Amino acid sequence: MSDTLRVLWTLVPQRAPQPWLHCSRCGDPKPFESSNKFRLNANGKRLDAWLIYHCTACGQTWNRPFLERRPAAAVDPQLLAALQQNDPRLARHLAFDIEDLRRRTVRIAACGGAKVQKVTLQVPARPTARLEIGFALAIPVSLRLDRLLAAELGLSRKHLHRMQDEGKLVISPTGARRLKKPPQDGWQLALDLSQERDCDAIAAAAR
Ligand SMILES: [Zn+2]
């Protein structure tokens, strides 16, 4: 029987990604923040809609295209009402649509804090001796892995680094200074808990 607890941690950023764009007022590239407000323009039978962003340094506006020259008759009345009312759910949905954002800018500021959604994939039959954590991220976060693990597992960062030095904490794919970097989608972490006194508490915190 396996003594491994396997979990999947999905990191959901609290703040929408911020595109870096050239700001004409600052004269430099700056991160822009969604205002969660839409701008609508009806031109004859065509409709344009944008999500309004502001430069975080000076407030300059960037209109992120949402509907472009769309025949007004083809726009769902519910969608039109949502745009007119600055529906917060629609604004949030678009602000978090990073695939669309990537088509408009090459640089996107990673998000700070993230909520961790934990799903258990395999429960050990015996007391947990090994913990495997998979990471899933649709949107990059700027949160160091050691800080995240310390907060979620109740271990000190010093302890985590010592475990890594002793080969009891392995991150794949391998790379330099992984613990000090933000976790990426698809990363796997394996922890040998067999020598840990708080083994049960760590395993409980992981799921
Ligand atoms: Zn600016």
Short mmCIF file of C-alpha atoms and ligand atoms in Angstrom, two decimals:
data_model
loop_
_atom_site.label_atom_id
_atom_site.label_comp_id
_atom_site.label_asym_id
_atom_site.label_seq_id
_atom_site.Cartn_x
_atom_site.Cartn_y
_atom_site.Cartn_z
CA MET A 1 0.00 0.00 0.00
CA SER A 2 1.18 3.51 -0.73
CA ASP A 3 2.26 5.87 2.03
CA THR A 4 2.04 8.85 -0.32
CA LEU A 5 -0.46 11.65 -0.06
CA ARG A 6 -0.92 13.29 -3.45
CA VAL A 7 -2.61 16.64 -3.76
CA LEU A 8 -3.16 19.26 -6.43
CA TRP A 9 -2.90 22.91 -5.51
CA THR A 10 -4.55 25.33 -7.89
CA LEU A 11 -3.38 28.89 -7.31
CA VAL A 12 -6.00 31.51 -8.05
CA PRO A 13 -4.70 35.09 -8.05
CA GLN A 14 -6.64 37.62 -5.99
CA ARG A 15 -5.83 40.46 -8.33
CA ALA A 16 -6.27 40.52 -12.11
CA PRO A 17 -3.10 40.44 -14.22
CA GLN A 18 -1.73 43.83 -15.17
CA PRO A 19 -0.51 44.36 -18.75
CA TRP A 20 2.64 46.41 -19.20
CA LEU A 21 2.02 48.94 -21.94
CA HIS A 22 3.78 52.03 -23.20
CA CYS A 23 2.20 54.95 -21.34
CA SER A 24 2.15 58.05 -23.54
CA ARG A 25 1.98 60.35 -20.51
CA CYS A 26 4.75 58.68 -18.46
CA GLY A 27 6.81 58.09 -21.63
CA ASP A 28 7.70 54.59 -20.36
CA PRO A 29 6.17 51.14 -20.17
CA LYS A 30 3.97 50.88 -17.06
CA PRO A 31 1.61 48.32 -15.56
CA PHE A 32 -2.04 49.12 -16.27
CA GLU A 33 -4.90 48.19 -13.96
CA SER A 34 -8.49 47.36 -14.91
CA SER A 35 -11.05 49.91 -13.74
CA ASN A 36 -13.79 47.25 -14.06
CA LYS A 37 -15.68 49.76 -16.20
CA PHE A 38 -16.64 49.42 -19.83
CA ARG A 39 -16.80 51.96 -22.58
CA LEU A 40 -19.40 51.43 -25.27
CA ASN A 41 -19.64 53.12 -28.63
CA ALA A 42 -22.44 52.63 -31.14
CA ASN A 43 -21.55 53.76 -34.61
CA GLY A 44 -24.48 53.28 -36.95
CA LYS A 45 -25.33 49.61 -36.71
CA ARG A 46 -21.91 48.67 -35.35
CA LEU A 47 -20.93 48.36 -31.74
CA ASP A 48 -17.55 48.65 -30.04
CA ALA A 49 -16.87 47.89 -26.40
CA TRP A 50 -13.71 48.20 -24.36
CA LEU A 51 -12.67 47.43 -20.82
CA ILE A 52 -11.03 50.55 -19.42
CA TYR A 53 -7.58 50.29 -17.83
CA HIS A 54 -5.55 52.97 -16.10
CA CYS A 55 -1.79 53.45 -15.86
CA THR A 56 -0.89 52.63 -12.24
CA ALA A 57 1.59 55.53 -12.20
CA CYS A 58 -0.36 58.41 -13.77
CA GLY A 59 -3.92 57.25 -14.46
CA GLN A 60 -3.65 57.45 -18.25
CA THR A 61 -6.35 55.37 -19.94
CA TRP A 62 -6.00 52.29 -22.12
CA ASN A 63 -9.08 50.82 -23.72
CA ARG A 64 -8.80 47.07 -24.02
CA PRO A 65 -10.86 45.94 -27.02
CA PHE A 66 -13.69 43.56 -26.21
CA LEU A 67 -16.18 43.92 -29.07
CA GLU A 68 -14.89 45.37 -32.29
CA ARG A 69 -17.19 46.68 -35.03
CA ARG A 70 -19.77 44.07 -34.04
CA PRO A 71 -23.17 44.30 -35.81
CA ALA A 72 -25.40 45.65 -33.02
CA ALA A 73 -28.20 43.25 -33.94
CA ALA A 74 -25.84 40.31 -33.36
CA VAL A 75 -24.98 41.31 -29.79
CA ASP A 76 -26.80 39.30 -27.13
CA PRO A 77 -29.15 41.72 -25.27
CA GLN A 78 -27.97 40.29 -21.94
CA LEU A 79 -24.35 40.99 -22.86
CA LEU A 80 -25.28 44.50 -23.94
CA ALA A 81 -27.08 45.12 -20.62
CA ALA A 82 -24.05 43.77 -18.71
CA LEU A 83 -21.76 46.16 -20.59
CA GLN A 84 -24.06 49.12 -19.99
CA GLN A 85 -24.25 48.34 -16.27
CA ASN A 86 -20.51 47.64 -15.87
CA ASP A 87 -21.40 44.18 -14.63
CA PRO A 88 -18.58 43.31 -12.17
CA ARG A 89 -18.64 39.60 -13.08
CA LEU A 90 -18.17 40.32 -16.77
CA ALA A 91 -15.43 42.88 -16.02
CA ARG A 92 -13.63 40.38 -13.79
CA HIS A 93 -13.99 37.59 -16.33
CA LEU A 94 -12.38 39.70 -19.03
CA ALA A 95 -9.70 41.12 -16.71
CA PHE A 96 -8.63 37.54 -15.89
CA ASP A 97 -8.65 36.41 -19.54
CA ILE A 98 -4.88 36.26 -19.83
CA GLU A 99 -4.88 34.48 -23.20
CA ASP A 100 -6.61 37.46 -24.77
CA LEU A 101 -4.29 39.82 -22.91
CA ARG A 102 -1.23 38.02 -24.26
CA ARG A 103 -2.36 38.90 -27.77
CA ARG A 104 -2.15 42.59 -26.85
CA THR A 105 1.06 42.80 -24.85
CA VAL A 106 4.17 40.70 -24.39
CA ARG A 107 4.67 41.64 -20.75
CA ILE A 108 2.14 40.95 -18.03
CA ALA A 109 2.80 41.64 -14.37
CA ALA A 110 2.32 38.53 -12.26
CA CYS A 111 -0.28 38.74 -9.53
CA GLY A 112 0.58 39.01 -5.85
CA GLY A 113 -1.51 37.08 -3.35
CA ALA A 114 -3.27 33.90 -4.40
CA LYS A 115 -5.95 31.66 -2.99
CA VAL A 116 -4.97 27.99 -2.87
CA GLN A 117 -7.61 25.47 -3.88
CA LYS A 118 -6.55 22.03 -2.67
CA VAL A 119 -7.75 18.77 -4.18
CA THR A 120 -6.71 15.37 -2.82
CA LEU A 121 -5.72 12.95 -5.57
CA GLN A 122 -4.54 10.02 -3.47
CA VAL A 123 -5.00 9.25 0.22
CA PRO A 124 -2.34 7.06 1.82
CA ALA A 125 -3.43 3.81 3.39
CA ARG A 126 -0.75 4.06 6.06
CA PRO A 127 0.42 7.14 7.96
CA THR A 128 1.72 9.63 5.43
CA ALA A 129 5.44 9.33 4.86
CA ARG A 130 5.56 11.18 1.58
CA LEU A 131 3.71 14.21 0.29
CA GLU A 132 3.45 15.09 -3.38
CA ILE A 133 2.05 18.44 -4.44
CA GLY A 134 1.24 19.32 -8.03
CA PHE A 135 0.77 22.96 -8.96
CA ALA A 136 -1.80 24.30 -11.40
CA LEU A 137 -1.78 27.95 -12.41
CA ALA A 138 -3.77 29.51 -15.22
CA ILE A 139 -2.30 32.91 -14.40
CA PRO A 140 1.24 33.53 -13.09
CA VAL A 141 1.59 34.65 -9.47
CA SER A 142 4.53 36.52 -7.94
CA LEU A 143 4.64 34.50 -4.76
CA ARG A 144 7.81 32.68 -3.72
CA LEU A 145 7.34 28.94 -3.38
CA ASP A 146 9.03 28.79 0.05
CA ARG A 147 6.71 31.52 1.39
CA LEU A 148 3.67 29.74 -0.01
CA LEU A 149 4.71 26.38 1.48
CA ALA A 150 5.56 27.95 4.83
CA ALA A 151 2.14 29.60 5.01
CA GLU A 152 0.19 26.57 3.82
CA LEU A 153 2.07 23.75 5.57
CA GLY A 154 3.03 25.49 8.81
CA LEU A 155 6.78 24.89 8.32
CA SER A 156 9.44 27.56 8.59
CA ARG A 157 11.26 28.58 5.42
CA LYS A 158 14.53 27.65 7.09
CA HIS A 159 13.19 24.16 7.71
CA LEU A 160 12.06 23.84 4.09
CA HIS A 161 15.48 24.86 2.78
CA ARG A 162 17.16 22.40 5.14
CA MET A 163 14.89 19.63 3.86
CA GLN A 164 15.90 20.54 0.32
CA ASP A 165 19.60 20.45 1.26
CA GLU A 166 19.06 16.99 2.76
CA GLY A 167 17.30 15.74 -0.36
CA LYS A 168 13.94 15.47 1.41
CA LEU A 169 12.33 18.18 -0.65
CA VAL A 170 12.54 17.75 -4.41
CA ILE A 171 11.03 20.01 -7.01
CA SER A 172 10.60 18.95 -10.60
CA PRO A 173 11.42 19.99 -13.17
CA THR A 174 14.75 20.65 -11.49
CA GLY A 175 16.37 24.06 -11.64
CA ALA A 176 18.35 26.55 -9.61
CA ARG A 177 16.80 28.32 -6.61
CA ARG A 178 13.37 26.85 -7.29
CA LEU A 179 12.20 27.43 -3.69
CA LYS A 180 12.81 31.15 -4.04
CA LYS A 181 10.88 31.44 -7.28
CA PRO A 182 7.14 31.55 -7.89
CA PRO A 183 5.70 28.10 -8.65
CA GLN A 184 4.85 27.48 -12.29
CA ASP A 185 2.03 25.51 -13.81
CA GLY A 186 2.93 21.83 -13.87
CA TRP A 187 5.60 21.94 -11.14
CA GLN A 188 5.69 18.94 -8.84
CA LEU A 189 6.97 18.93 -5.28
CA ALA A 190 7.84 15.80 -3.32
CA LEU A 191 8.41 15.93 0.44
CA ASP A 192 9.81 13.09 2.50
CA LEU A 193 7.90 13.34 5.79
CA SER A 194 9.11 10.08 7.31
CA GLN A 195 11.43 11.89 9.74
CA GLU A 196 9.05 14.76 10.50
CA ARG A 197 7.58 14.91 13.99
CA ASP A 198 4.59 16.94 12.72
CA CYS A 199 4.04 14.59 9.81
CA ASP A 200 0.27 14.28 10.39
CA ALA A 201 -0.24 18.02 10.84
CA ILE A 202 1.71 18.74 7.65
CA ALA A 203 -0.31 16.18 5.70
CA ALA A 204 -3.57 17.57 7.09
CA ALA A 205 -2.58 21.11 6.12
CA ALA A 206 -1.71 20.00 2.59
CA ARG A 207 -5.22 18.80 1.75
ZN ZN B 1 1.44 56.65 -17.00
#
